[in-house]
DNA sequence: CAACTAATTGTGTGCGCACACAATTAGTTT
DNA sequence: AAACTAATTGTGTGCGCACACAATTAGTTG
């Protein structure tokens, strides 16, 4: 079909009987080109299937991309530390293109903190933004401004249907809950009591945690006795008491925790109260979770892969800005099942 | 610390008080450079942390990479069709660099066919080779020639310790077996009989399947009654008889199949003989396997991800040839646990 | 010391594109 | 028709590197 040899702008120019400057103008829709000429050039472009050489394009331009990252403070929650850890490899991957990543952290417990950080992001005039929109309303404000300034942005971890991001990166939470149910039901124990724990900080987020719960309930059906507990903003003393009571219900056979940090909190209490026989399924490869997985207190973890979410988000943004690549509106990660036996292969793998 | 601005060869040359040509010679170890000068330049290179601009480097060179792929005929086994399906996305990914991939297929059942294909690969004078070394001895012959011709190669799927490839891409088979054991033991059924099936074509390969079995046995320990069956080169009539007898043992609670194709063969027989109560763990997302996973005949699949192995292999080779990147000698993939509930998220994900 | 060779070092060009700027042409006004 | 402006098109340069080739210097020989 087409020649193996790559077609250059120069070739297009010759074929269309114009200069490279005109072809350039047509390709980038800049400057003025006579309508007749434009059509001719576009025809040639079309028929030859011209693809610009990205190397040459980027080499010449020399502009440093500035991407802002807006996530909760990694010090507050290891989950976000994992997310942040994706920055470094991304910088290395894209260092050739002069990529700059400016991380902005906000307080997981303060929506005002989010708003403040969002302002800082905006005033830094980034070329693109990747954001974990934990706080709904404040996020919408940010998106409005980004839309106005024509700054592309990628959402990750939490989706916001009203937003029009370049893409969303995350998981199907409902299906995630189903996987949780599947894992809990593996052991056909007599005990049909299942406790669902939502231990989180922001009420905004609880919508998403409920999606997991719905998936879990839909999978387990009526054969199980599912009770859910919303334990946000509870101090550890209270938590201990409440959970202790729950764990000692005679019929309780399994527990599902919808958050990564919550997973090891429950695991700690299970161990403390000698309830390690209760099946436990939670989220993510936090150090404490790995510890309890190893010990057998946690039976399975579902990996959300925050590190890779960050990397993919940055990659999408960079590909868009640098190469004008078409990207999927939604990038749903696989629901990775992590057990004691396969956890090592995940931790050692560079792929993940 | 270091200036944000990228250091160019020209800068190095100025600092060292030489010309760019000399710096070029030092970087590429070509031509003659006075020992004294070389040291000076290398010092500057070191202290500035010079990183070549890959865009510029690749832009200038203009050579089309030719990579040969040597795998079993995709028509013979869907596993290898999956492996081959990684070629297309790879070509797209690297199209900018003028990458050519020449697939060479051999007969899974004929070591001589491998040798013939290997010859073809060699005579095509590729820049790099990615090979599934199914046949041990024949592979060693190939490697010897590749080593002699200084052609880099990547092994995937099957490792060969004697070889010195750029890197090996695959999984930890022993640990894979452990995961299999873990998955089979989830259901604390009374029945402690476990059947291990090796259904394969090449005897060479059986060493690797045994590694899985060892992992399985080490995990399950003595509490289980494990019996293993080596069913290579058996026709389907015989197979039916043999397996039927095994499946009807009264104590049999679980089965582990070490190959992807074998997995659906056993699943088919299980269904035929109404033995779907027996737990079944096998390998890979073949269409038939997905069918039986959906039906509940297969309980879990361990995903080896042949498609991605191909992609990563090509990526490694390309990165090496084009960018002289340092690569890990071994790239072990995560041992992905696939269940009825999370299989969709894997099939839909672009990441995998 | 001229004439040569070998060793070492420097210079110039192209890769394909983006973008600034120069040149040309058409159209208008006085 | 000269003098202008607006519209359109063409030309030249740099991005950083690789590589071919030219130039210089040192070393040797008759």
XYZ file of C-alpha atoms (C1' of nucleotides) in Angstrom:
764
model
C 0.000 0.000 0.000
C 1.774 3.026 1.286
C 5.479 3.458 0.962
C 7.420 2.276 3.904
C 9.365 5.494 3.879
C 7.972 8.190 6.043
C 6.426 11.155 4.361
C 7.751 14.506 5.445
C 6.211 17.927 5.348
C 8.592 18.646 2.524
C 7.117 15.792 0.495
C 3.608 17.028 1.117
C 4.675 20.487 -0.007
C 6.099 19.167 -3.255
C 3.060 17.067 -4.007
C 0.723 19.968 -3.362
C 2.940 22.365 -5.242
C 3.350 24.747 -2.316
C 6.033 25.516 0.229
C 6.579 23.820 3.549
C 5.432 26.969 5.298
C 1.995 26.664 3.792
C 1.752 23.016 4.721
C 2.787 23.955 8.220
C 0.017 26.528 8.321
C -2.556 23.993 7.196
C -1.439 21.397 9.688
C -1.484 23.794 12.625
C -4.399 25.864 11.434
C -2.451 29.030 12.013
C -1.937 32.069 9.833
C -3.893 32.608 6.642
C -4.125 30.164 3.790
C -6.244 30.552 0.676
C -9.221 28.238 0.885
C -8.391 26.590 -2.422
C -4.824 25.875 -1.393
C -5.859 24.592 2.009
C -8.117 22.021 0.408
C -5.433 20.830 -1.917
C -2.962 20.428 0.908
C -5.485 18.717 3.117
C -6.218 16.272 0.330
C -2.583 15.364 0.009
C -2.309 15.110 3.778
C -5.268 12.778 3.781
C -4.292 10.577 0.897
C -0.704 10.146 2.013
C -1.734 9.524 5.585
C 0.838 11.963 6.810
C 2.034 11.414 10.362
C 4.324 14.033 11.847
C 7.622 12.865 13.240
C 7.174 13.421 16.942
C 10.853 13.388 17.611
C 11.516 16.261 15.299
C 8.471 18.127 16.469
C 9.402 17.951 20.116
C 13.063 18.499 19.533
C 12.491 21.852 17.950
C 9.968 23.265 20.348
C 12.025 23.231 23.520
C 9.209 24.184 25.847
C 9.183 22.700 29.319
C 5.887 21.153 30.248
C 4.590 22.066 33.665
C 2.132 19.623 35.156
C 0.512 20.211 38.529
C -0.429 17.330 40.767
C -3.128 17.924 43.358
C -3.487 15.185 45.954
C -3.905 14.801 49.718
C -0.826 15.128 51.859
C 1.173 11.896 51.544
C 2.144 12.229 55.189
C -1.436 11.923 56.296
C -2.198 8.662 54.589
C 0.100 6.079 53.120
C -2.273 5.528 50.260
C -1.408 8.985 49.019
C 2.233 8.387 49.656
C 1.958 5.518 47.211
C 0.213 7.801 44.764
C 2.985 10.348 45.110
C 5.623 7.696 44.573
C 4.510 7.562 40.957
C 5.912 11.033 40.372
C 9.536 10.035 40.398
C 9.405 7.324 37.739
C 7.229 9.582 35.628
C 9.797 12.341 35.788
C 12.456 9.890 34.745
C 10.356 8.560 31.927
C 9.631 11.991 30.521
C 12.815 13.777 31.461
C 13.753 13.990 27.805
C 10.925 16.316 27.152
C 11.686 18.708 29.944
C 8.746 17.713 32.072
C 8.165 19.481 35.377
C 5.776 18.136 37.951
C 4.663 20.432 40.741
C 3.030 18.474 43.562
C 0.437 20.318 45.623
C -0.831 18.698 48.777
C -3.986 19.422 50.690
C -5.363 18.352 54.021
C -7.484 15.247 53.682
C -9.765 16.522 56.405
C -10.244 20.095 55.238
C -12.153 21.057 52.159
C -10.885 24.617 52.564
C -7.368 23.296 52.283
C -8.295 21.775 48.958
C -9.663 25.099 47.768
C -6.492 26.879 48.809
C -4.264 24.373 47.048
C -6.452 24.565 43.979
C -5.906 28.318 43.885
C -2.176 27.817 44.078
C -2.338 25.341 41.248
C -4.225 27.806 39.104
C -1.904 30.691 39.825
C 1.098 28.579 38.865
C -0.332 28.470 35.328
C 0.376 24.821 34.615
C 0.086 23.217 31.193
C -1.984 20.438 32.671
C -3.342 19.227 35.988
C -3.814 15.817 37.489
C -6.091 15.864 40.494
C -7.699 13.578 43.046
C -11.030 15.349 43.444
C -11.755 14.300 46.994
C -13.992 17.267 47.722
C -16.852 17.460 45.323
C -17.923 21.083 45.299
C -14.461 22.527 45.591
C -13.398 20.307 42.718
C -16.186 21.607 40.521
C -14.965 25.140 41.152
C -11.485 24.151 40.117
C -12.715 22.457 36.957
C -14.698 25.513 35.975
C -11.576 27.615 36.111
C -9.487 25.054 34.317
C -12.084 24.808 31.588
C -12.092 28.576 31.250
C -8.310 28.715 30.972
C -8.308 25.792 28.569
C -6.020 23.823 30.800
C -6.457 20.068 30.347
C -6.866 17.972 33.466
C -7.020 14.341 34.428
C -9.055 12.977 37.310
C -7.872 10.012 39.194
C -8.974 7.769 41.987
C -12.351 9.485 42.373
C -14.602 10.169 39.449
C -16.875 13.180 39.163
C -19.513 12.694 36.492
C -20.174 16.394 36.024
C -16.580 17.101 35.083
C -15.207 17.047 31.559
C -11.663 15.891 32.104
C -9.253 14.651 29.507
C -9.719 11.313 31.156
C -10.570 9.593 34.364
C -8.243 7.024 35.797
C -9.452 4.636 38.414
C -11.449 1.512 38.974
C -14.985 0.314 38.668
C -15.926 0.604 42.328
C -19.149 -1.321 42.064
C -17.395 -4.251 40.454
C -14.661 -3.886 43.012
C -17.248 -4.531 45.717
C -18.381 -7.595 43.827
C -14.863 -8.940 43.823
C -14.772 -8.294 47.552
C -17.943 -10.307 47.986
C -16.569 -13.096 45.858
C -13.438 -13.304 47.944
C -15.347 -13.312 51.208
C -17.654 -16.046 50.024
C -14.887 -18.408 49.032
C -14.765 -20.045 52.379
C -18.105 -21.736 52.731
C -18.282 -21.216 56.450
C -21.477 -21.612 58.397
C -21.343 -18.052 59.645
C -23.256 -15.776 57.372
C -22.643 -12.472 59.112
C -20.669 -9.933 57.125
C -19.547 -6.575 58.496
C -18.807 -3.748 56.106
C -16.582 -0.983 57.486
C -16.283 2.452 55.977
C -13.503 4.207 57.812
C -12.735 7.450 56.101
C -12.198 11.139 56.480
C -14.272 12.992 54.020
C -18.019 12.657 53.768
C -17.812 13.551 50.102
C -16.004 10.346 49.541
C -18.598 8.147 51.154
C -20.640 8.071 47.960
C -17.878 6.148 46.328
C -17.443 3.794 49.223
C -21.141 3.050 49.042
C -20.643 1.930 45.462
C -18.299 -0.741 46.703
C -20.823 -1.785 49.318
C -23.571 -2.062 46.741
C -21.374 -4.312 44.633
C -20.650 -6.459 47.650
C -24.317 -6.748 48.541
C -25.353 -7.504 45.000
C -22.854 -10.290 44.836
C -23.575 -11.883 48.192
C -27.336 -11.581 47.861
C -29.761 -12.473 50.601
C -27.983 -15.558 51.819
C -25.747 -13.375 53.922
C -26.513 -11.070 56.782
C -24.705 -7.881 55.882
C -24.394 -4.994 58.290
C -22.545 -1.831 57.380
C -20.805 0.628 59.697
C -19.868 4.178 58.855
C -16.981 5.131 61.081
C -15.654 8.445 59.909
C -14.297 10.972 62.310
C -14.332 8.591 65.232
C -11.398 8.630 67.634
C -9.447 5.488 68.224
C -10.833 4.812 71.690
C -14.398 4.847 70.501
C -13.429 2.900 67.426
C -11.921 0.179 69.530
C -15.112 -0.166 71.549
C -17.462 -0.125 68.616
C -15.475 -2.532 66.499
C -14.850 -4.831 69.408
C -18.548 -5.234 69.936
C -19.106 -5.937 66.269
C -16.323 -8.459 66.032
C -17.691 -10.495 68.882
C -21.054 -11.072 67.336
C -21.321 -14.823 67.262
C -22.478 -15.066 63.699
C -19.823 -12.818 62.178
C -17.777 -14.711 59.609
C -16.307 -12.021 57.436
C -15.447 -8.340 57.203
C -14.996 -6.037 54.270
C -13.236 -2.710 54.638
C -13.740 -0.176 51.896
C -10.632 1.930 52.482
C -6.937 1.184 52.494
C -6.148 2.815 55.804
C -9.233 1.321 57.388
C -8.095 -2.125 56.395
C -5.158 -2.210 58.741
C -7.091 -0.478 61.484
C -9.596 -3.317 61.467
C -6.817 -5.859 61.125
C -5.109 -4.448 64.205
C -8.301 -4.690 66.207
C -9.002 -8.189 64.945
C -5.634 -9.326 66.123
C -6.011 -7.536 69.428
C -9.327 -9.198 70.085
C -8.233 -12.576 68.802
C -10.707 -12.548 65.981
C -8.303 -13.531 63.260
C -10.570 -16.388 62.242
C -12.888 -13.797 60.734
C -12.196 -13.429 57.022
C -10.943 -9.997 56.126
C -10.828 -8.349 52.739
C -9.594 -4.805 52.272
C -7.715 -2.515 49.953
C -4.218 -1.702 48.809
C -0.657 -2.596 49.523
C 0.080 -0.308 52.449
C 2.948 -1.458 54.619
C 0.632 -2.251 57.518
C -1.719 -4.125 55.227
C 1.148 -6.185 53.863
C 2.119 -6.994 57.415
C -1.313 -8.333 58.255
C -1.617 -10.121 54.942
C 1.587 -11.916 55.700
C 0.290 -12.832 59.154
C -2.909 -14.171 57.716
C -5.127 -11.651 59.482
C -6.013 -10.129 56.142
C -7.087 -12.735 53.619
C -7.126 -10.660 50.471
C -6.360 -7.176 49.366
C -7.781 -5.559 46.291
C -5.101 -3.418 44.760
C -6.106 -0.034 43.445
C -2.559 0.706 42.391
C -2.374 4.408 43.250
C 1.229 4.641 42.116
C 0.392 3.483 38.660
C -2.652 5.712 38.538
C -0.352 8.662 39.007
C 2.003 7.442 36.338
C -0.740 6.791 33.844
C -2.306 10.165 34.604
C 0.928 11.979 33.946
C 1.552 9.886 30.900
C -1.852 10.767 29.505
C -1.395 14.429 30.118
C 2.053 14.441 28.581
C 0.956 12.465 25.565
C -1.860 14.886 25.069
C 0.193 18.028 25.426
C 3.270 16.879 23.606
C 1.957 14.559 20.969
C -1.712 15.504 20.755
C -2.561 11.879 21.210
C -6.134 10.718 21.445
C -6.792 9.279 24.864
C -9.588 7.145 26.285
C -12.048 9.142 28.343
C -11.869 6.467 30.970
C -9.015 4.256 31.970
C -10.279 1.601 34.358
C -7.623 -0.399 36.090
C -7.901 -4.138 36.618
C -9.194 -5.238 40.004
C -6.104 -6.971 41.221
C -6.548 -9.695 43.787
C -3.623 -9.833 46.156
C -3.023 -12.831 48.390
C -0.215 -13.911 50.620
C 1.196 -16.023 47.854
C 1.137 -13.609 44.974
C 1.884 -10.390 46.824
C 5.610 -10.810 46.365
C 5.290 -11.044 42.625
C 3.481 -7.724 42.633
C 5.967 -5.976 44.865
C 8.905 -7.201 42.820
C 7.446 -6.440 39.454
C 8.593 -3.338 37.649
C 5.556 -3.583 35.458
C 3.310 -2.497 38.244
C 22.066 21.348 42.660
C 22.345 20.920 38.953
C 21.032 23.455 36.533
C 17.585 22.766 35.323
C 18.716 23.382 31.784
C 19.812 20.356 29.911
C 23.485 19.993 29.210
C 24.377 19.445 25.610
C 27.381 17.848 24.030
C 28.404 21.320 23.033
C 28.446 22.392 26.685
C 30.544 19.411 27.629
C 32.951 20.257 24.854
C 33.361 23.829 26.061
C 33.878 22.787 29.657
C 36.483 20.247 28.691
C 38.117 22.594 26.252
C 37.733 20.281 23.293
C 35.454 20.036 20.287
C 32.110 18.268 20.081
C 33.676 15.657 17.863
C 36.004 14.566 20.620
C 33.189 14.417 23.125
C 31.232 12.350 20.674
C 34.160 9.972 20.376
C 34.416 9.598 24.126
C 30.704 9.008 24.534
C 30.554 6.370 21.844
C 33.992 4.924 22.405
C 34.769 5.199 18.748
C 37.811 6.556 16.953
C 40.964 7.508 18.787
C 41.188 9.907 21.678
C 44.283 10.721 23.674
C 44.094 9.055 27.038
C 44.569 12.327 28.874
C 41.788 14.051 26.957
C 39.452 11.128 27.363
C 39.802 11.286 31.110
C 39.123 14.988 31.196
C 36.012 14.614 29.085
C 34.792 11.675 31.092
C 35.192 13.697 34.234
C 33.066 16.486 32.880
C 30.551 13.954 31.638
C 30.425 12.462 35.089
C 30.243 15.635 37.113
C 27.597 17.240 34.953
C 25.560 14.066 34.810
C 25.207 14.395 31.085
C 22.178 12.681 29.585
C 21.920 12.596 25.813
C 18.761 13.949 24.265
C 17.197 10.850 22.844
C 14.996 12.771 20.498
C 17.917 14.341 18.782
C 19.868 11.142 18.821
C 17.149 9.113 17.197
C 16.098 11.814 14.818
C 19.465 11.944 13.186
C 20.137 8.260 12.829
C 17.202 7.258 10.632
C 17.811 3.558 10.743
C 14.850 1.193 10.775
C 15.075 -1.355 13.534
C 14.335 -4.907 12.558
C 13.227 -7.171 15.350
C 12.497 -10.834 14.840
C 9.906 -12.628 16.902
C 10.212 -16.394 17.231
C 7.194 -18.110 18.751
C 5.017 -21.170 18.171
C 2.359 -20.950 15.508
C -0.523 -18.883 16.907
C -2.937 -21.098 15.011
C -1.877 -24.129 16.977
C -2.525 -22.734 20.408
C -4.510 -19.722 21.486
C -1.946 -18.916 24.127
C 0.464 -18.051 21.367
C -2.192 -16.166 19.521
C -2.426 -13.956 22.596
C 1.333 -13.589 22.586
C 1.249 -12.574 18.953
C -1.476 -10.038 19.602
C 1.109 -7.958 21.420
C 2.880 -7.234 18.148
C 0.329 -4.800 16.825
C 0.236 -2.402 19.765
C 4.016 -2.541 19.917
C 4.299 -1.535 16.306
C 1.975 1.354 16.951
C 3.860 2.413 20.016
C 7.194 2.456 18.248
C 6.072 3.477 14.799
C 7.876 6.787 15.172
C 11.181 5.046 15.235
C 10.632 2.982 12.148
C 10.343 -0.327 13.936
C 9.858 -3.500 11.948
C 8.772 -6.738 13.556
C 9.182 -9.960 11.637
C 7.189 -12.799 13.202
C 8.513 -16.311 12.680
C 6.369 -19.217 13.711
C 7.369 -22.772 14.413
C 5.505 -25.979 15.019
C 4.889 -26.509 18.711
C 5.307 -30.232 18.239
C 8.461 -30.260 16.136
C 11.828 -29.284 17.435
C 13.150 -29.429 13.885
C 10.650 -26.781 12.942
C 12.106 -24.563 15.629
C 15.581 -25.093 14.235
C 14.415 -24.236 10.740
C 12.704 -21.052 11.890
C 15.736 -20.104 13.920
C 17.837 -20.369 10.772
C 15.456 -18.091 8.964
C 15.630 -15.609 11.770
C 19.399 -15.590 11.622
C 19.561 -15.197 7.884
C 17.225 -12.222 8.046
C 19.935 -10.400 9.997
C 17.708 -8.781 12.586
C 18.845 -6.079 14.999
C 17.338 -8.011 17.859
C 15.375 -11.152 18.572
C 12.635 -12.005 20.988
C 12.132 -15.714 21.361
C 10.080 -18.250 23.273
C 12.712 -20.964 23.710
C 10.382 -23.925 23.893
C 12.991 -26.406 22.696
C 16.001 -26.397 24.916
C 18.835 -27.695 22.777
C 17.739 -26.005 19.606
C 17.465 -22.761 21.542
C 21.017 -23.059 22.804
C 22.207 -23.393 19.223
C 20.358 -20.249 18.297
C 21.766 -18.329 21.228
C 25.297 -19.347 20.331
C 24.876 -17.881 16.894
C 23.215 -14.746 18.186
C 26.023 -14.262 20.675
C 28.561 -14.670 17.917
C 26.815 -12.132 15.712
C 26.378 -9.788 18.648
C 22.640 -9.699 18.169
C 20.806 -8.977 21.402
C 17.910 -11.221 22.309
C 15.181 -11.407 24.861
C 13.728 -14.630 26.218
C 10.173 -14.812 27.229
C 7.734 -17.239 28.745
C 10.342 -19.939 29.261
C 13.654 -19.247 30.906
C 16.893 -20.975 30.023
C 19.519 -20.528 32.708
C 22.465 -21.245 30.412
C 21.546 -18.390 28.102
C 22.827 -14.850 28.395
C 19.926 -12.844 27.063
C 19.395 -9.132 27.404
C 16.604 -10.091 29.707
C 14.130 -12.758 30.546
C 10.471 -11.936 30.713
C 8.105 -14.257 32.454
C 6.898 -15.395 35.809
C 8.198 -17.156 38.854
C 6.757 -20.556 38.082
C 7.425 -22.027 41.488
C 5.611 -19.193 43.182
C 2.905 -19.507 40.578
C 2.306 -23.046 41.756
C 2.090 -21.782 45.302
C -0.594 -19.346 44.291
C -2.391 -22.241 42.652
C -2.221 -24.183 45.896
C -3.454 -21.229 47.852
C -6.447 -20.816 45.570
C -7.324 -24.500 45.722
C -7.130 -24.552 49.485
C -9.490 -21.641 49.981
C -12.486 -23.845 50.182
C -11.981 -25.919 53.281
C -13.712 -28.915 51.892
C -13.407 -32.349 53.426
C -11.980 -33.812 50.292
C -8.237 -33.687 50.332
C -7.508 -35.195 46.951
C -5.820 -32.904 44.467
C -5.122 -33.843 40.869
C -2.379 -32.066 38.984
C -2.612 -32.221 35.197
C 0.240 -31.493 32.835
C -1.195 -31.470 29.363
C 1.408 -30.264 26.964
C 3.191 -30.885 23.745
C 6.862 -30.648 24.247
C 8.791 -32.710 26.726
C 11.335 -29.929 27.000
C 8.682 -27.820 28.557
C 7.763 -30.273 31.258
C 10.655 -29.126 33.434
C 8.929 -25.812 33.806
C 5.567 -27.324 34.495
C 7.167 -29.371 37.229
C 8.264 -26.131 38.867
C 4.645 -25.150 39.189
C 3.813 -28.522 40.659
C 6.583 -28.227 43.215
C 5.245 -24.847 44.299
C 1.791 -26.319 44.622
C 3.026 -29.233 46.683
C 5.156 -27.042 48.905
C 2.202 -24.870 49.639
C -0.342 -27.586 50.279
C 2.006 -29.742 52.306
C 1.161 -33.193 53.565
C -2.426 -32.480 54.530
C -3.444 -33.050 50.959
C -3.265 -36.106 48.809
C -1.697 -34.858 45.603
C -1.457 -36.990 42.499
C 0.056 -35.709 39.308
C -0.656 -36.817 35.738
C 1.529 -36.221 32.760
C -0.667 -36.285 29.696
C 1.372 -35.158 26.768
C 0.841 -36.590 23.350
C -2.296 -38.411 24.312
C -5.202 -38.466 21.885
C -8.547 -37.118 22.959
C -10.231 -40.499 23.261
C -7.628 -41.825 25.647
C -7.578 -38.525 27.468
C -11.292 -38.720 28.052
C -10.969 -42.175 29.556
C -8.015 -41.411 31.757
C -9.352 -38.132 33.066
C -12.802 -39.543 33.590
C -11.397 -42.189 35.880
C -9.423 -39.626 37.824
C -12.341 -37.256 38.219
C -14.524 -39.925 39.700
C -12.222 -40.747 42.549
C -14.377 -40.198 45.581
C -11.865 -38.141 47.489
C -10.988 -35.724 44.707
C -11.767 -32.148 45.700
C -9.598 -30.063 43.457
C -7.645 -30.011 40.229
C -4.752 -27.911 39.074
C -3.828 -27.676 35.409
C -0.396 -26.346 34.584
C -1.062 -25.229 31.022
C -3.477 -22.812 29.462
C -4.780 -25.133 26.781
C -5.000 -27.991 29.227
C -7.181 -25.916 31.490
C -10.132 -25.863 29.151
C -9.613 -29.462 28.147
C -10.055 -30.508 31.754
C -12.913 -28.059 32.191
C -14.699 -29.586 29.232
C -14.323 -33.078 30.656
C -15.400 -31.916 34.097
C -18.561 -30.515 32.665
C -19.157 -33.597 30.552
C -18.815 -35.873 33.540
C -20.769 -33.608 35.863
C -17.820 -33.004 38.095
C -18.126 -29.250 38.280
C -18.136 -29.398 42.066
C -14.414 -30.132 41.872
C -12.406 -26.944 42.280
C -10.420 -26.088 39.199
C -7.496 -23.717 38.878
C -5.673 -23.217 35.620
C -3.910 -20.707 33.453
C -4.580 -17.791 31.171
C -7.427 -15.944 29.574
C -8.070 -18.130 26.552
C -11.559 -17.794 25.129
C -12.499 -21.296 26.212
C -11.124 -20.688 29.674
C -13.117 -17.494 29.989
C -16.193 -19.461 29.003
C -15.713 -22.006 31.747
C -14.741 -19.360 34.273
C -17.995 -17.604 33.556
C -19.862 -20.883 33.976
C -18.172 -21.555 37.282
C -16.459 -24.714 36.109
C -13.121 -23.008 36.458
C -12.723 -21.286 39.803
C -9.587 -19.292 39.179
C -7.187 -18.581 36.397
C -3.655 -17.413 36.905
C -2.856 -14.944 34.188
C 0.551 -15.166 32.571
C -0.269 -12.283 30.285
C 1.457 -13.455 27.108
C 0.344 -10.390 25.205
C 2.051 -8.071 27.584
C 5.115 -10.290 27.683
C 5.473 -9.727 23.973
C 5.019 -6.011 24.336
C 7.498 -5.716 27.153
C 9.983 -7.859 25.276
C 9.788 -5.657 22.226
C 9.917 -2.580 24.381
C 13.065 -3.817 26.090
C 14.758 -4.638 22.855
C 13.842 -1.308 21.324
C 14.918 0.637 24.362
C 18.197 -1.177 24.292
C 18.885 -0.725 20.612
C 17.610 2.791 20.276
C 18.365 4.376 23.581
C 21.001 2.075 25.029
C 18.926 1.832 28.142
C 19.955 -0.376 31.000
C 17.426 -3.138 31.447
C 16.743 -5.597 34.258
C 18.092 -9.044 33.530
C 14.809 -10.459 34.678
C 11.361 -9.027 34.413
C 8.990 -11.166 36.429
C 5.352 -10.465 35.907
C 2.867 -10.369 38.757
C 0.922 -13.555 39.330
C -2.488 -12.246 38.493
C -5.433 -14.003 40.072
C -8.435 -13.951 37.798
C -11.900 -14.744 39.064
C -15.362 -14.505 37.618
C -15.811 -11.126 39.224
C -12.605 -9.396 38.267
C -12.065 -10.917 34.843
C -14.031 -8.166 33.157
C -11.842 -5.470 34.614
C -8.819 -7.209 33.115
C -10.339 -7.668 29.710
C -11.461 -4.058 29.546
C -8.274 -2.523 30.790
C -5.907 -0.987 28.317
C -3.191 -1.157 30.890
C -2.928 -4.887 30.567
C 64.492 19.237 6.969
C 61.385 17.851 3.462
C 58.069 14.241 2.896
C 55.650 11.213 4.624
C 52.335 8.440 7.851
C 49.812 7.904 12.046
C 47.465 9.895 15.700
C 44.424 13.042 17.216
C 41.148 16.721 16.936
C 37.897 19.994 14.649
C 34.153 21.264 11.297
C 30.072 20.783 8.606
C 25.808 18.728 7.297
C 21.409 16.406 7.719
C 17.584 14.421 10.410
C 12.006 16.698 10.334
C 9.766 20.064 12.380
C 8.260 24.785 14.328
C 8.399 29.276 14.027
C 10.053 33.922 12.938
C 10.605 36.628 9.243
C 11.091 37.892 4.362
C 9.001 38.038 -0.091
C 5.475 38.097 -3.231
C 0.928 38.970 -4.967
C -3.599 41.001 -4.944
C -6.513 44.633 -3.798
C -7.383 49.352 -2.696
C -6.875 54.252 -2.377
C -5.627 58.756 -3.871
C -0.149 54.804 -11.948
C 2.265 55.454 -7.720
C 1.790 54.255 -2.941
C -0.069 52.047 0.041
C -2.207 47.875 2.961
C -3.835 43.249 3.389
C -3.597 38.666 2.059
C -0.984 34.984 1.033
C 3.133 32.324 0.374
C 8.140 31.266 0.684
C 12.726 31.035 3.115
C 15.951 30.445 6.761
C 17.413 29.035 11.223
C 17.741 26.314 15.405
C 16.684 22.235 18.220
C 20.892 18.225 19.862
C 22.912 14.620 18.026
C 25.571 11.291 14.803
C 28.576 10.751 11.510
C 31.468 11.739 7.473
C 35.153 14.300 6.401
C 38.646 17.942 6.814
C 42.360 19.844 9.432
C 45.901 19.831 12.532
C 49.654 17.961 15.195
C 53.071 14.592 16.403
C 56.164 11.169 15.091
C 59.134 8.923 11.750
C 62.044 8.159 7.881
C 65.351 8.947 4.213
